[in-house]
Coordinates of N, CA, C and O in Angstrom, one line a residue:
X15 N 9.5 4.2 -14.0 CA 9.3 3.6 -12.7 C 10.3 2.5 -12.6 O 10.5 1.7 -13.4
X16 N 11.0 2.5 -11.4 CA 12.1 1.5 -11.2 C 11.9 0.8 -9.8 O 11.3 1.4 -8.9
X17 N 12.4 -0.4 -9.7 CA 12.4 -1.1 -8.5 C 13.7 -0.7 -7.8 O 14.8 -0.8 -8.3
X18 N 13.6 -0.3 -6.5 CA 14.7 0.3 -5.8 C 15.7 -0.8 -5.3 O 16.9 -0.6 -5.4
X19 N 15.2 -1.8 -4.7 CA 16.2 -2.8 -4.1 C 15.5 -4.2 -4.1 O 14.4 -4.4 -4.4
X20 N 16.3 -5.2 -3.7 CA 15.8 -6.5 -3.7 C 16.2 -7.3 -4.9 O 17.1 -6.9 -5.7
X21 N 15.5 -8.5 -5.1 CA 15.9 -9.4 -6.2 C 15.7 -8.8 -7.6 O 16.3 -9.3 -8.5
X22 N 14.8 -7.8 -7.7 CA 14.5 -7.2 -9.0 C 15.1 -5.8 -9.1 O 14.7 -5.0 -9.9
X23 N 16.1 -5.5 -8.2 CA 16.7 -4.2 -8.1 C 17.1 -3.6 -9.5 O 17.7 -4.4 -10.3
X24 N 16.7 -2.4 -9.7 CA 17.2 -1.7 -11.0 C 16.3 -2.0 -12.2 O 16.4 -1.3 -13.2
X25 N 15.3 -2.9 -12.1 CA 14.4 -3.1 -13.2 C 13.5 -1.9 -13.4 O 13.1 -1.3 -12.5
X26 N 13.4 -1.5 -14.7 CA 12.6 -0.3 -15.0 C 11.4 -0.7 -15.9 O 11.5 -1.6 -16.7
X27 N 10.3 0.0 -15.7 CA 9.1 -0.2 -16.5 C 8.6 1.2 -16.9 O 8.5 2.1 -16.1
X28 N 8.3 1.3 -18.2 CA 7.8 2.6 -18.7 C 6.3 2.7 -18.6 O 5.6 1.9 -19.2
X29 N 5.8 3.6 -17.7 CA 4.4 3.8 -17.5 C 3.8 4.5 -18.7 O 4.4 5.6 -19.1
X30 N 2.8 4.0 -19.3 CA 2.2 4.8 -20.4 C 1.8 6.2 -20.0 O 1.2 6.4 -19.0
X31 N 2.0 7.1 -20.9 CA 1.7 8.5 -20.7 C 0.2 8.7 -20.5 O -0.3 9.7 -19.9
X32 N -0.6 7.8 -21.0 CA -2.1 8.0 -21.0 C -2.6 7.6 -19.6 O -3.8 7.9 -19.3
X33 N -1.8 7.1 -18.7 CA -2.3 6.7 -17.4 C -2.7 7.9 -16.5 O -2.0 8.9 -16.5
X34 N -3.8 7.7 -15.8 CA -4.2 8.7 -14.8 C -3.5 8.6 -13.5 O -3.4 9.6 -12.8
X35 N -3.0 7.4 -13.2 CA -2.3 7.2 -12.0 C -0.9 7.8 -12.0 O -0.3 7.7 -13.1
X36 N -0.4 8.2 -10.9 CA 1.0 8.7 -10.8 C 1.7 7.8 -9.8 O 1.2 7.5 -8.7
X37 N 2.8 7.2 -10.3 CA 3.5 6.3 -9.4 C 4.1 7.1 -8.3 O 4.5 8.3 -8.4
X38 N 4.2 6.5 -7.1 CA 4.9 7.1 -6.0 C 6.3 7.4 -6.5 O 7.0 6.5 -7.0
X39 N 6.8 8.6 -6.2 CA 8.1 9.0 -6.7 C 9.2 8.1 -6.1 O 9.1 7.6 -5.0
X40 N 10.3 7.9 -6.9 CA 11.4 7.0 -6.4 C 11.9 7.6 -5.1 O 12.3 6.8 -4.2
X41 N 12.0 8.9 -5.0 CA 12.5 9.6 -3.8 C 11.7 9.2 -2.6 O 12.2 8.8 -1.6
X42 N 10.4 9.4 -2.8 CA 9.4 9.1 -1.6 C 9.4 7.6 -1.3 O 9.4 7.3 -0.1
X43 N 9.4 6.8 -2.4 CA 9.3 5.4 -2.1 C 10.6 4.9 -1.4 O 10.5 4.1 -0.5
X44 N 11.8 5.3 -1.9 CA 13.0 4.9 -1.2 C 13.1 5.3 0.2 O 13.4 4.5 1.1
X45 N 12.7 6.6 0.5 CA 12.7 7.0 1.9 C 11.7 6.3 2.8 O 12.0 6.0 3.9
X46 N 10.5 6.1 2.2 CA 9.5 5.4 3.0 C 10.0 4.0 3.3 O 9.9 3.5 4.5
X47 N 10.5 3.2 2.3 CA 11.0 1.9 2.6 C 12.1 1.8 3.6 O 12.3 0.9 4.3
X48 N 13.0 2.9 3.6 CA 14.0 3.0 4.6 C 13.4 3.1 6.0 O 13.9 2.4 7.0
X49 N 12.3 3.8 6.2 CA 11.6 4.0 7.4 C 11.0 2.6 7.8 O 11.0 2.2 8.9
X50 N 10.3 2.0 6.8 CA 9.5 0.8 7.1 C 10.4 -0.3 7.5 O 10.0 -1.2 8.2
X51 N 11.7 -0.3 7.1 CA 12.6 -1.4 7.5 C 12.8 -1.4 9.0 O 13.1 -2.5 9.6
X52 N 12.5 -0.4 9.7 CA 12.5 -0.4 11.2 C 11.3 -0.9 11.8 O 11.3 -1.2 13.0
X53 N 10.2 -1.0 11.1 CA 9.0 -1.5 11.6 C 8.7 -3.0 11.2 O 7.9 -3.7 11.9
X54 N 9.2 -3.4 10.1 CA 8.7 -4.7 9.5 C 9.8 -5.4 8.7 O 10.5 -4.7 7.9
X55 N 9.9 -6.7 8.7 CA 10.7 -7.5 7.9 C 9.8 -8.0 6.7 O 8.9 -8.7 7.0
X56 N 10.1 -7.5 5.5 CA 9.3 -7.9 4.4 C 9.5 -9.3 3.9 O 8.6 -9.9 3.3
X57 N 10.6 -9.9 4.3 CA 10.9 -11.2 3.9 C 9.9 -12.2 4.5 O 9.9 -12.3 5.7
X58 N 9.1 -12.8 3.7 CA 8.1 -13.8 4.1 C 6.8 -13.1 4.5 O 5.9 -13.8 5.0
X59 N 6.7 -11.8 4.4 CA 5.4 -11.1 4.8 C 4.3 -11.3 3.7 O 4.6 -11.5 2.5
X60 N 3.1 -11.2 4.2 CA 1.9 -11.1 3.3 C 1.5 -9.6 3.2 O 1.3 -9.0 4.2
X61 N 1.4 -9.1 2.0 CA 1.1 -7.7 1.8 C -0.1 -7.5 0.9 O -0.5 -8.3 0.1
X62 N -0.7 -6.3 1.1 CA -1.9 -5.9 0.4 C -1.6 -4.5 -0.1 O -1.2 -3.6 0.6
X63 N -1.8 -4.3 -1.4 CA -1.5 -3.0 -2.1 C -2.9 -2.5 -2.7 O -3.4 -3.1 -3.6
X64 N -3.5 -1.5 -2.0 CA -4.8 -1.0 -2.4 C -4.6 0.2 -3.3 O -3.7 1.1 -3.1
X65 N -5.4 0.3 -4.3 CA -5.3 1.4 -5.3 C -3.9 1.3 -5.9 O -3.2 2.3 -6.0
X66 N -3.5 0.2 -6.4 CA -2.1 -0.1 -6.8 C -1.7 0.7 -8.0 O -0.5 0.7 -8.3
X67 N -2.6 1.3 -8.8 CA -2.2 2.2 -9.9 C -1.3 1.6 -10.9 O -1.7 0.8 -11.8
X68 N 0.0 1.9 -10.8 CA 1.0 1.5 -11.8 C 1.6 0.2 -11.3 O 2.4 -0.4 -12.1
X69 N 1.4 -0.2 -10.1 CA 2.0 -1.4 -9.5 C 3.4 -1.2 -8.9 O 4.1 -2.2 -8.5
X70 N 3.8 0.0 -8.8 CA 5.2 0.3 -8.3 C 5.4 -0.3 -6.9 O 6.5 -0.9 -6.7
X71 N 4.5 -0.1 -6.0 CA 4.6 -0.6 -4.6 C 4.5 -2.1 -4.6 O 5.3 -2.8 -4.0
X72 N 3.6 -2.7 -5.4 CA 3.5 -4.2 -5.5 C 4.8 -4.8 -6.0 O 5.3 -5.7 -5.4
X73 N 5.4 -4.2 -7.0 CA 6.7 -4.7 -7.5 C 7.8 -4.6 -6.5 O 8.6 -5.5 -6.3
X74 N 7.8 -3.5 -5.8 CA 8.8 -3.3 -4.7 C 8.7 -4.3 -3.6 O 9.7 -4.8 -3.1
X75 N 7.5 -4.5 -3.2 CA 7.2 -5.5 -2.2 C 7.6 -6.9 -2.6 O 8.2 -7.7 -1.8
X76 N 7.4 -7.3 -3.8 CA 7.8 -8.6 -4.3 C 9.3 -8.7 -4.4 O 9.9 -9.7 -4.0
X77 N 9.9 -7.6 -4.8 CA 11.4 -7.6 -4.9 C 12.0 -7.7 -3.5 O 13.1 -8.3 -3.4
X78 N 11.4 -7.2 -2.5 CA 11.9 -7.2 -1.1 C 11.6 -8.5 -0.4 O 11.9 -8.6 0.8
X79 N 11.0 -9.5 -1.1 CA 10.9 -10.8 -0.5 C 9.5 -11.2 0.1 O 9.4 -12.2 0.9
X80 N 8.5 -10.4 -0.1 CA 7.2 -10.8 0.4 C 6.8 -12.1 -0.1 O 7.0 -12.5 -1.3
X81 N 6.2 -12.9 0.8 CA 5.7 -14.2 0.4 C 4.6 -14.1 -0.6 O 4.5 -14.9 -1.5
X82 N 3.7 -13.1 -0.3 CA 2.6 -12.9 -1.2 C 2.2 -11.4 -1.2 O 2.3 -10.7 -0.2
X83 N 1.7 -11.0 -2.4 CA 1.2 -9.6 -2.5 C -0.1 -9.6 -3.2 O -0.2 -10.2 -4.3
X84 N -1.1 -9.1 -2.6 CA -2.4 -9.0 -3.2 C -2.5 -7.5 -3.7 O -2.4 -6.6 -2.8
X85 N -2.8 -7.3 -4.9 CA -2.8 -5.9 -5.5 C -4.3 -5.7 -6.0 O -4.8 -6.5 -6.8
X86 N -4.9 -4.6 -5.6 CA -6.2 -4.3 -5.9 C -6.2 -3.0 -6.7 O -5.8 -1.9 -6.3
X87 N -6.8 -3.1 -7.9 CA -6.9 -1.9 -8.8 C -8.1 -2.0 -9.7 O -8.4 -3.1 -10.2
X88 N -8.9 -0.9 -9.8 CA -10.1 -1.0 -10.6 C -10.0 -0.8 -12.1 O -10.7 -1.4 -12.9
X89 N -9.0 0.0 -12.5 CA -8.8 0.4 -13.9 C -8.3 -0.8 -14.7 O -7.3 -1.4 -14.4
X90 N -9.0 -1.0 -15.8 CA -8.6 -2.2 -16.7 C -7.3 -2.0 -17.3 O -6.5 -2.9 -17.3
X91 N -6.9 -0.8 -17.8 CA -5.7 -0.6 -18.5 C -4.5 -0.7 -17.5 O -3.4 -1.2 -17.8
X92 N -4.7 -0.2 -16.3 CA -3.7 -0.3 -15.2 C -3.4 -1.7 -14.9 O -2.3 -2.1 -14.7
X93 N -4.5 -2.5 -14.7 CA -4.4 -3.9 -14.4 C -3.6 -4.6 -15.5 O -2.7 -5.5 -15.2
X94 N -3.9 -4.3 -16.8 CA -3.1 -4.9 -17.9 C -1.6 -4.6 -17.8 O -0.8 -5.5 -18.0
X95 N -1.3 -3.3 -17.5 CA 0.1 -2.9 -17.4 C 0.8 -3.7 -16.2 O 1.9 -4.2 -16.4
X96 N 0.1 -3.7 -15.1 CA 0.7 -4.4 -13.9 C 0.9 -5.9 -14.2 O 1.9 -6.5 -13.9
X97 N -0.1 -6.5 -14.9 CA 0.0 -7.9 -15.2 C 1.2 -8.1 -16.1 O 2.0 -9.1 -16.0
X98 N 1.5 -7.2 -17.1 CA 2.6 -7.4 -18.0 C 3.9 -7.2 -17.2 O 4.9 -7.9 -17.5
X99 N 4.0 -6.3 -16.2 CA 5.2 -6.2 -15.4 C 5.4 -7.4 -14.6 O 6.6 -7.9 -14.5
X100 N 4.4 -8.0 -14.0 CA 4.5 -9.2 -13.2 C 5.0 -10.4 -14.1 O 5.8 -11.2 -13.7
X101 N 4.4 -10.4 -15.3 CA 4.8 -11.5 -16.2 C 6.3 -11.3 -16.6 O 7.0 -12.3 -16.7
X102 N 6.8 -10.1 -16.9 CA 8.2 -9.9 -17.2 C 9.1 -10.3 -16.1 O 10.2 -10.8 -16.4
X103 N 8.7 -10.1 -14.9 CA 9.5 -10.5 -13.7 C 9.4 -12.0 -13.4 O 10.2 -12.6 -12.7
X104 N 8.3 -12.6 -13.9 CA 8.1 -14.1 -13.6 C 7.6 -14.2 -12.2 O 7.8 -15.3 -11.6
X105 N 7.0 -13.2 -11.6 CA 6.5 -13.2 -10.3 C 5.2 -13.9 -10.2 O 4.2 -13.5 -10.7
X106 N 5.2 -15.1 -9.5 CA 4.0 -15.9 -9.4 C 3.4 -15.8 -8.0 O 2.4 -16.6 -7.7
X107 N 3.9 -15.0 -7.2 CA 3.3 -14.9 -5.8 C 2.5 -13.6 -5.6 O 2.4 -13.1 -4.5
X108 N 2.0 -13.0 -6.7 CA 1.2 -11.9 -6.7 C -0.2 -12.2 -7.2 O -0.4 -13.0 -8.1
X109 N -1.2 -11.7 -6.5 CA -2.6 -11.9 -6.9 C -3.1 -10.5 -7.3 O -3.3 -9.6 -6.4
X110 N -3.4 -10.3 -8.5 CA -3.9 -9.0 -9.0 C -5.4 -9.1 -9.2 O -5.9 -9.9 -9.9
X111 N -6.1 -8.2 -8.5 CA -7.6 -8.2 -8.5 C -8.1 -6.9 -9.1 O -7.7 -5.8 -8.7
X112 N -8.9 -7.0 -10.1 CA -9.5 -5.8 -10.8 C -10.9 -5.7 -10.2 O -11.9 -6.3 -10.6
X113 N -11.0 -4.8 -9.1 CA -12.2 -4.6 -8.4 C -12.1 -3.3 -7.7 O -11.1 -2.7 -7.5
X114 N -13.2 -2.8 -7.1 CA -13.3 -1.6 -6.3 C -12.7 -1.9 -4.9 O -13.0 -2.9 -4.3
X115 N -11.9 -1.1 -4.5 CA -11.2 -1.3 -3.2 C -12.2 -1.4 -2.0 O -12.0 -2.3 -1.2
X116 N -13.2 -0.5 -2.0 CA -14.1 -0.6 -0.9 C -14.9 -1.9 -0.9 O -15.2 -2.4 0.2
X117 N -15.3 -2.3 -2.1 CA -16.0 -3.6 -2.1 C -15.1 -4.7 -1.7 O -15.5 -5.6 -0.9
X118 N -13.8 -4.7 -2.1 CA -12.8 -5.7 -1.7 C -12.7 -5.7 -0.1 O -12.7 -6.8 0.5
X119 N -12.6 -4.5 0.5 CA -12.4 -4.4 1.9 C -13.6 -5.0 2.7 O -13.4 -5.7 3.7
X120 N -14.8 -4.8 2.1 CA -16.0 -5.4 2.8 C -16.0 -6.9 2.8 O -16.5 -7.5 3.7
X121 N -15.4 -7.5 1.8 CA -15.5 -8.9 1.6 C -14.2 -9.7 2.0 O -14.3 -10.9 2.2
X122 N -13.1 -9.0 2.2 CA -11.8 -9.6 2.5 C -11.9 -10.3 3.9 O -12.3 -9.7 4.9
X123 N -11.4 -11.6 3.9 CA -11.3 -12.3 5.1 C -9.8 -12.6 5.5 O -9.5 -13.2 6.6
X124 N -8.9 -12.3 4.6 CA -7.5 -12.6 4.8 C -6.8 -11.5 5.7 O -7.3 -10.4 5.8
X125 N -5.8 -11.9 6.4 CA -5.0 -11.0 7.2 C -3.6 -10.8 6.6 O -3.1 -11.7 6.0
X126 N -3.1 -9.6 6.8 CA -1.8 -9.2 6.2 C -0.8 -8.6 7.2 O -1.3 -8.0 8.2
X127 N 0.4 -8.8 6.9 CA 1.5 -8.1 7.8 C 1.6 -6.7 7.4 O 2.0 -5.8 8.3
X128 N 1.3 -6.3 6.1 CA 1.5 -5.0 5.7 C 0.4 -4.6 4.7 O 0.1 -5.4 3.8
X129 N -0.2 -3.4 4.8 CA -1.2 -2.9 3.9 C -0.8 -1.5 3.5 O -0.4 -0.7 4.3
X130 N -0.7 -1.3 2.2 CA -0.4 0.0 1.6 C -1.6 0.5 0.8 O -2.1 -0.3 0.0
X131 N -1.9 1.8 1.0 CA -3.0 2.3 0.1 C -2.6 3.7 -0.4 O -2.1 4.5 0.3
X132 N -2.7 3.8 -1.7 CA -2.3 5.0 -2.4 C -3.5 5.5 -3.3 O -3.5 5.4 -4.5
X133 N -4.6 6.0 -2.6 CA -5.8 6.4 -3.3 C -5.6 7.7 -4.0 O -4.6 8.4 -3.7
X134 N -6.4 8.0 -5.0 CA -6.3 9.4 -5.6 C -6.5 10.4 -4.4 O -7.3 10.2 -3.6
X135 N -5.6 11.4 -4.4 CA -5.7 12.4 -3.3 C -7.0 13.1 -3.2 O -7.3 13.6 -2.1
X136 N -7.8 13.1 -4.2 CA -9.1 13.8 -4.2 C -10.2 12.8 -4.0 O -11.4 13.2 -4.1
X137 N -9.9 11.6 -3.6 CA -11.0 10.6 -3.4 C -11.9 11.1 -2.3 O -11.4 11.4 -1.2
X138 N -13.2 11.1 -2.5 CA -14.1 11.6 -1.5 C -14.1 10.9 -0.2 O -14.3 11.5 0.8
X139 N -13.8 9.6 -0.2 CA -13.9 8.8 1.0 C -12.5 8.5 1.6 O -12.3 7.7 2.4
X140 N -11.5 9.3 1.2 CA -10.1 9.1 1.6 C -10.0 9.2 3.1 O -9.3 8.3 3.7
X141 N -10.7 10.1 3.8 CA -10.7 10.2 5.2 C -11.1 9.0 5.9 O -10.8 8.7 7.1
X142 N -12.0 8.2 5.3 CA -12.5 7.0 6.0 C -11.6 5.7 5.8 O -11.9 4.7 6.4
X143 N -10.6 5.8 5.0 CA -9.8 4.7 4.7 C -9.1 4.0 5.9 O -9.1 2.8 6.1
X144 N -8.5 4.8 6.8 CA -7.9 4.1 8.0 C -9.0 3.3 8.8 O -8.7 2.1 9.1
X145 N -10.2 3.8 9.0 CA -11.2 3.0 9.7 C -11.7 1.9 8.8 O -11.9 0.8 9.4
X146 N -11.8 2.1 7.5 CA -12.2 1.0 6.6 C -11.2 -0.2 6.7 O -11.7 -1.4 6.7
X147 N -10.0 0.1 6.8 CA -8.9 -1.0 6.9 C -8.8 -1.5 8.3 O -8.8 -2.7 8.5
X148 N -8.6 -0.6 9.2 CA -8.3 -1.0 10.6 C -9.4 -1.7 11.4 O -9.2 -2.5 12.3
X149 N -10.6 -1.4 11.1 CA -11.8 -1.9 11.8 C -12.1 -3.3 11.4 O -13.0 -4.0 12.0
X150 N -11.6 -3.8 10.3 CA -12.0 -5.1 9.7 C -11.0 -6.2 10.0 O -11.1 -7.3 9.5
X151 N -10.1 -6.0 11.0 CA -9.2 -7.1 11.4 C -8.4 -7.6 10.2 O -8.1 -8.9 10.2
X152 N -8.0 -6.8 9.3 CA -7.2 -7.2 8.2 C -5.7 -7.3 8.4 O -5.0 -7.9 7.7
X153 N -5.3 -6.6 9.5 CA -3.9 -6.7 9.9 C -3.6 -7.7 10.9 O -4.3 -7.9 11.9
X154 N -2.5 -8.5 10.7 CA -2.1 -9.4 11.7 C -1.5 -8.6 12.9 O -1.2 -7.4 12.8
X155 N -1.4 -9.2 14.1 CA -0.8 -8.5 15.2 C 0.5 -7.9 14.9 O 1.3 -8.6 14.2
X156 N 0.8 -6.7 15.3 CA 2.0 -5.9 14.9 C 2.1 -5.6 13.4 O 3.1 -5.2 12.9
X157 N 0.9 -5.7 12.7 CA 0.9 -5.4 11.3 C 0.9 -3.8 11.1 O 0.7 -3.1 12.1
X158 N 1.2 -3.4 9.9 CA 1.4 -2.0 9.6 C 0.6 -1.6 8.4 O 0.6 -2.3 7.4
X159 N -0.2 -0.5 8.6 CA -0.9 0.1 7.5 C -0.3 1.4 7.1 O -0.2 2.3 8.0
X160 N 0.0 1.6 5.9 CA 0.5 2.9 5.4 C -0.5 3.5 4.4 O -0.8 2.9 3.4
X161 N -0.9 4.8 4.6 CA -1.8 5.5 3.7 C -1.0 6.6 3.1 O -0.5 7.5 3.8
X162 N -0.9 6.7 1.8 CA -0.3 7.8 1.1 C -1.4 8.8 0.8 O -2.5 8.5 0.4
X163 N -1.1 10.1 1.1 CA -2.1 11.1 0.9 C -1.5 12.5 0.7 O -0.2 12.6 0.8
X164 N -2.3 13.5 0.4 CA -1.8 14.8 0.2 C -1.6 15.6 1.5 O -1.8 15.0 2.6
X165 N -1.1 16.8 1.4 CA -0.8 17.6 2.5 C -2.0 18.0 3.4 O -1.9 18.3 4.5
X166 N -3.2 18.0 2.8 CA -4.4 18.5 3.5 C -5.0 17.5 4.5 O -6.0 17.8 5.1
X167 N -4.4 16.3 4.6 CA -5.0 15.3 5.5 C -4.1 15.1 6.7 O -2.9 15.2 6.7
X168 N -4.8 14.9 7.9 CA -4.1 14.7 9.1 C -4.8 13.6 9.9 O -6.0 13.7 10.2
X169 N -4.1 12.5 10.1 CA -4.7 11.3 10.8 C -4.1 11.1 12.2 O -4.3 10.0 12.8
X170 N -3.4 12.1 12.7 CA -2.7 11.9 14.0 C -3.6 11.7 15.2 O -3.2 11.2 16.2
X171 N -4.9 12.0 15.0 CA -5.8 11.7 16.2 C -6.4 10.3 16.2 O -7.0 9.9 17.1
X172 N -6.1 9.5 15.1 CA -6.6 8.1 15.1 C -5.9 7.3 16.2 O -4.7 7.4 16.3
X173 N -6.6 6.5 16.9 CA -6.0 5.8 18.0 C -4.9 4.8 17.6 O -4.0 4.4 18.5
X174 N -4.9 4.4 16.4 CA -3.8 3.4 15.9 C -2.7 4.2 15.1 O -1.8 3.5 14.5
X175 N -2.8 5.5 15.1 CA -1.8 6.3 14.3 C -0.4 6.1 15.0 O -0.3 6.1 16.2
X176 N 0.6 5.9 14.2 CA 1.9 5.6 14.7 C 2.9 6.7 14.3 O 3.7 7.1 15.1
X177 N 2.9 7.2 13.0 CA 3.9 8.1 12.6 C 3.4 8.8 11.3 O 2.5 8.3 10.6
X178 N 4.0 9.9 11.0 CA 3.8 10.6 9.7 C 5.1 10.9 9.1 O 6.0 11.4 9.8
X179 N 5.2 10.7 7.8 CA 6.4 11.1 7.0 C 5.9 11.9 5.8 O 4.9 11.6 5.2
X180 N 6.8 12.9 5.5 CA 6.5 13.8 4.4 C 7.7 13.9 3.5 O 8.8 14.2 4.0
X181 N 7.5 13.7 2.2 CA 8.6 13.8 1.2 C 8.1 14.7 0.1 O 7.4 14.2 -0.8
X182 N 8.4 16.0 0.2 CA 7.8 16.9 -0.8 C 6.3 17.0 -0.6 O 5.8 17.2 0.5
X183 N 5.5 16.8 -1.7 CA 4.1 16.9 -1.5 C 3.5 15.5 -1.2 O 2.3 15.4 -1.1
X184 N 4.3 14.5 -1.1 CA 3.8 13.1 -0.8 C 3.9 12.9 0.7 O 4.9 13.1 1.4
X185 N 2.8 12.5 1.3 CA 2.7 12.3 2.7 C 2.3 10.8 3.0 O 1.5 10.2 2.3
X186 N 2.8 10.3 4.0 CA 2.5 8.9 4.5 C 2.1 8.9 5.9 O 2.9 9.4 6.8
X187 N 0.9 8.4 6.2 CA 0.6 8.1 7.6 C 0.7 6.7 7.9 O 0.2 5.8 7.1
X188 N 1.3 6.3 9.0 CA 1.5 4.9 9.4 C 0.6 4.6 10.6 O 0.6 5.4 11.6
X189 N 0.0 3.4 10.5 CA -0.9 2.9 11.6 C -0.4 1.6 11.9 O -0.1 0.7 11.1
X190 N -0.3 1.3 13.2 CA 0.3 0.0 13.7 C -0.8 -0.7 14.6 O -1.3 0.0 15.4
X191 N -0.9 -2.0 14.4 CA -1.8 -2.7 15.2 C -1.0 -3.7 16.1 O -0.2 -4.4 15.6
X192 N -1.3 -3.6 17.4 CA -0.8 -4.6 18.3 C -2.0 -4.9 19.2 O -3.0 -4.2 19.2
X193 N -1.9 -6.0 19.9 CA -3.1 -6.4 20.8 C -3.4 -5.3 21.8 O -4.5 -4.9 22.0
X194 N -2.4 -4.7 22.4 CA -2.6 -3.6 23.4 C -3.3 -2.4 22.7 O -4.2 -1.9 23.2
X195 N -2.8 -2.0 21.6 CA -3.3 -0.8 20.9 C -4.7 -1.1 20.4 O -5.6 -0.2 20.4
X196 N -5.0 -2.3 19.9 CA -6.3 -2.7 19.5 C -7.3 -2.6 20.6 O -8.4 -2.1 20.5
X197 N -6.9 -3.1 21.8 CA -7.8 -3.0 23.0 C -8.0 -1.5 23.4 O -9.1 -1.2 23.7
X198 N -7.0 -0.7 23.3 CA -7.1 0.7 23.7 C -8.0 1.4 22.7 O -8.9 2.2 23.1
X199 N -8.0 1.1 21.4 CA -8.8 1.7 20.4 C -10.3 1.2 20.6 O -11.2 2.0 20.3
X200 N -10.5 0.0 21.0 CA -11.8 -0.5 21.2 C -12.5 0.2 22.4 O -13.7 0.2 22.5
X201 N -11.7 0.7 23.4 CA -12.3 1.3 24.6 C -12.7 2.7 24.5 O -12.4 3.4 23.7

């Protein structure tokens, strides 16, 4: 797993083979971040990484200048690995939480410029994630939510759906919140 660009560009971390999580491929991550550059300036942004797994997206967000990144992961071993990566980088603007994502979403009161979710593709409640995130006012105006998912999911009917990108078997659905679109979604 490597960091693509930014202040930690080129840093590599070896993900233990015993991990159940699969990091977003470098190819998909690089292409996604190229697209995201047209939507959002990460420098100074507050970000949330749900189901952060190996921490690949968290590390990339920190490297690209996010002011803060909150990373949520349930697995103890994955959290320990992510913590060790953060410590090696000396990144003190990340908050790593070991908890259930759905519990976190119900209790979260903070707003973010960018939210990324990479749940297991077979997660039974994957289809509900856009609504779980977008209905809770977690995104700042003009904020962006990106959901990574498999080929079998289609979120294009969601009122806040913005775009879909596919890189091999990796799919990303983008949702954007603006005051106008929030009002349209509420009606």
